[in-house]
Structures are given as C-alpha cells and as structure tokens.
Tab-separated table of C-alpha atoms in Angstrom:
chain	number	residue	atom	x	y	z
A	126	UNK	CA	71.243	-53.903	7.874
A	127	UNK	CA	68.389	-56.405	8.106
A	128	UNK	CA	68.292	-55.857	11.852
A	129	UNK	CA	67.937	-52.086	11.431
A	130	UNK	CA	65.108	-52.451	8.902
A	131	UNK	CA	63.354	-55.007	11.110
A	132	UNK	CA	63.716	-52.767	14.195
A	133	UNK	CA	62.373	-49.787	12.213
A	134	UNK	CA	59.335	-51.786	11.000
A	135	UNK	CA	58.601	-52.959	14.547
A	136	UNK	CA	58.898	-49.392	15.885
A	137	UNK	CA	56.604	-48.014	13.162
A	138	UNK	CA	54.045	-50.787	13.790
A	139	UNK	CA	54.043	-50.111	17.535
A	140	UNK	CA	53.720	-46.360	16.999
A	141	UNK	CA	50.833	-46.774	14.560
A	142	UNK	CA	48.966	-48.922	17.092
A	143	UNK	CA	49.065	-46.010	19.547
A	144	UNK	CA	47.713	-43.422	17.082
A	145	UNK	CA	43.956	-42.894	17.690
A	146	UNK	CA	41.708	-44.084	14.926
A	147	UNK	CA	39.596	-41.387	13.301
A	148	UNK	CA	35.929	-41.798	14.233
A	149	UNK	CA	32.966	-40.491	12.332
A	150	UNK	CA	29.620	-39.912	14.014
A	151	UNK	CA	26.373	-39.186	12.275
A	152	UNK	CA	23.426	-37.577	14.053
A	153	UNK	CA	19.992	-37.018	12.543
A	154	UNK	CA	17.396	-34.827	14.238
A	155	UNK	CA	13.877	-34.535	12.938
A	156	UNK	CA	12.023	-31.546	14.266
A	157	UNK	CA	8.275	-31.667	13.895
A	158	UNK	CA	6.827	-28.238	13.294
A	159	UNK	CA	3.900	-26.886	15.256
A	160	UNK	CA	0.595	-28.493	14.310
A	161	UNK	CA	-1.936	-26.378	12.424
A	162	UNK	CA	-4.702	-24.777	14.494
A	163	UNK	CA	-7.520	-27.162	15.445
A	164	UNK	CA	-10.434	-27.449	13.052
A	165	UNK	CA	-13.909	-26.485	14.162
A	166	UNK	CA	-16.146	-29.495	14.629
A	167	UNK	CA	-19.870	-29.490	15.237
A	168	UNK	CA	-20.471	-31.177	18.581
A	169	UNK	CA	-23.118	-33.862	18.097
A	170	UNK	CA	-25.905	-34.334	20.651
A	171	UNK	CA	-24.956	-36.395	23.734
A	172	UNK	CA	-25.170	-40.194	23.618
A	173	UNK	CA	-25.870	-42.081	26.817
A	174	UNK	CA	-22.950	-44.328	27.773
A	175	UNK	CA	-20.496	-42.667	25.354
A	176	UNK	CA	-17.837	-39.937	25.505
A	177	UNK	CA	-17.161	-37.557	22.590
A	178	UNK	CA	-13.497	-37.535	21.579
A	179	UNK	CA	-12.774	-34.322	19.643
A	180	UNK	CA	-10.660	-34.390	16.492
A	181	UNK	CA	-6.952	-33.552	16.570
A	182	UNK	CA	-3.911	-33.179	14.334
A	183	UNK	CA	-1.938	-36.423	14.233
A	184	UNK	CA	1.555	-37.079	12.807
A	185	UNK	CA	2.237	-39.902	10.325
A	186	UNK	CA	6.020	-39.528	10.259
A	187	UNK	CA	5.998	-37.071	7.334
A	188	UNK	CA	3.153	-34.612	7.839
A	189	UNK	CA	0.256	-33.585	10.067
A	190	UNK	CA	-3.187	-34.969	9.223
A	191	UNK	CA	-6.587	-34.423	10.830
A	192	UNK	CA	-8.277	-37.225	12.779
A	193	UNK	CA	-12.037	-36.698	12.983
A	194	UNK	CA	-13.821	-36.635	16.337
A	195	UNK	CA	-15.759	-39.754	17.306
A	196	UNK	CA	-17.722	-41.430	20.082
A	197	UNK	CA	-16.122	-43.925	22.489
A	198	UNK	CA	-17.995	-46.135	24.932
A	199	UNK	CA	-17.549	-44.944	28.533
A	200	UNK	CA	-15.286	-46.927	30.846
A	201	UNK	CA	-16.412	-46.800	34.487
A	202	UNK	CA	-13.613	-45.667	36.802
A	203	UNK	CA	-11.662	-44.006	33.979
A	204	UNK	CA	-11.418	-40.511	32.523
A	205	UNK	CA	-10.521	-39.816	28.889
A	206	UNK	CA	-7.529	-37.490	28.406
A	207	UNK	CA	-7.710	-35.725	25.047
A	208	UNK	CA	-4.704	-35.760	22.699
A	209	UNK	CA	-2.657	-32.575	23.025
A	210	UNK	CA	0.458	-31.140	21.375
A	211	UNK	CA	3.128	-29.685	23.693
A	212	UNK	CA	6.334	-27.900	22.817
A	213	UNK	CA	9.127	-29.544	24.779
A	214	UNK	CA	12.920	-29.402	24.860
A	215	UNK	CA	13.083	-31.676	21.783
A	216	UNK	CA	10.462	-29.795	19.771
A	217	UNK	CA	6.757	-30.520	19.397
A	218	UNK	CA	5.518	-33.760	20.936
A	219	UNK	CA	2.068	-35.336	20.791
A	220	UNK	CA	0.563	-36.770	23.963
A	221	UNK	CA	-1.982	-39.133	22.419
A	222	UNK	CA	-4.155	-39.124	25.529
A	223	UNK	CA	-6.371	-42.114	26.175
A	224	UNK	CA	-8.109	-43.680	29.154
A	225	UNK	CA	-6.544	-42.864	32.511
A	226	UNK	CA	-7.543	-43.879	36.018
A	227	UNK	CA	-10.272	-41.571	37.175
A	228	UNK	CA	-10.763	-39.942	40.548
A	229	UNK	CA	-11.454	-42.338	43.418
A	230	UNK	CA	-15.105	-42.871	44.291
A	231	UNK	CA	-16.506	-40.328	46.727
A	232	UNK	CA	-16.761	-41.447	50.316
A	233	UNK	CA	-20.039	-40.675	52.016
A	234	UNK	CA	-18.469	-40.369	55.435
A	235	UNK	CA	-14.872	-39.590	56.286
A	236	UNK	CA	-13.141	-38.892	59.614
A	237	UNK	CA	-11.137	-35.696	59.625
A	238	UNK	CA	-10.956	-34.937	63.368
A	239	UNK	CA	-9.618	-36.872	66.324
A	240	UNK	CA	-12.809	-36.312	68.309
A	241	UNK	CA	-14.814	-37.953	65.517
A	242	UNK	CA	-12.442	-40.927	65.582
A	243	UNK	CA	-12.956	-41.355	69.335
A	244	UNK	CA	-16.734	-41.262	68.849
A	245	UNK	CA	-16.426	-43.851	66.075
A	246	UNK	CA	-14.325	-46.118	68.324
A	247	UNK	CA	-17.005	-45.917	71.024
A	248	UNK	CA	-19.693	-46.785	68.443
A	249	UNK	CA	-17.614	-49.723	67.222
A	250	UNK	CA	-17.193	-50.994	70.789
A	251	UNK	CA	-20.992	-50.969	71.117
A	252	UNK	CA	-21.273	-53.243	68.073
A	253	UNK	CA	-22.083	-50.696	65.343
A	254	UNK	CA	-18.867	-51.145	63.320
A	255	UNK	CA	-19.151	-54.851	62.585
A	256	UNK	CA	-18.974	-54.375	58.784
A	257	UNK	CA	-15.394	-53.069	58.920
A	258	UNK	CA	-12.775	-55.751	58.055
A	259	UNK	CA	-10.105	-56.372	60.707
A	260	UNK	CA	-7.325	-53.777	60.668
A	261	UNK	CA	-9.120	-51.339	58.361
A	262	UNK	CA	-10.761	-49.345	61.136
A	263	UNK	CA	-7.422	-48.306	62.635
A	264	UNK	CA	-6.331	-46.921	59.271
A	265	UNK	CA	-9.494	-44.808	59.023
A	266	UNK	CA	-10.969	-46.829	56.176
A	267	UNK	CA	-14.315	-47.522	57.911
C-alpha cells in the first residue's frame, strides 16, 4: 500500500511540474492629450547676437504648462529648431527642439561641369592652385 501511495505522490508531483504557471501582466499607458492652442506673444524688437525663442506648451508629467518666450545667444554654425508637438502612433509627443547643425557655409566657387574641371586642372598645372591641400583637388574641394 505504501508503494502505491508513494507512486501516486510521485506521479502527481511530476504532473504538477508540467502544468503551466499562471502569469499576470500589467500594462500602463499614459496618453497625453493635445496641447492647448499656442498663446499670443508680443515679439520684442530684435537683439543683435540673439535669437528669439517663442513660448510653447510644455508637459510636466501631469499637465501642460506654458513656457514663456525668451532670448538665446546665437551659436555660429547652428540653427535653432523650435519646440513642436506632433501626434504620433503613441499619442502626442513633444519635440523639444534645440540647437541643430546649420546649413554648410556657402561656397563662392563650385565646379558643376566637366569642362570647368578641365580648365581648373590646367590652371592648377600653371601654378594657380597651390593653396589646395594634396588630394582635395581631385575630390572637387578646391
């Protein structure tokens, strides 16, 4: 009898090990509603060496609040991207903007045609292209 009870307990234990364990999963989604319409701000007169950053609706984790416009010192070689709200696949998202690399400096002279390149090579051979670092002329950088 003890053998039967022991065999039954072993069989029940083995069977219970194969039964999948119930799993609970919790998911929390926070959807930020659309920001209120922008407020009207009086644009102050220009300041040399500064960029005006207009006000925008920010999010503090619980609600929208207005951030006033302000002046920022210019950064040469950069462009300021204003904060903007966009509706995406996960709801409303704020791109906070900030300083981004600006457009490359304008070149005064650029070769766009093969004939111009041949003329430039002839000028270089005559000694006019001495300011171009080695290897840069072939890539059209001089």
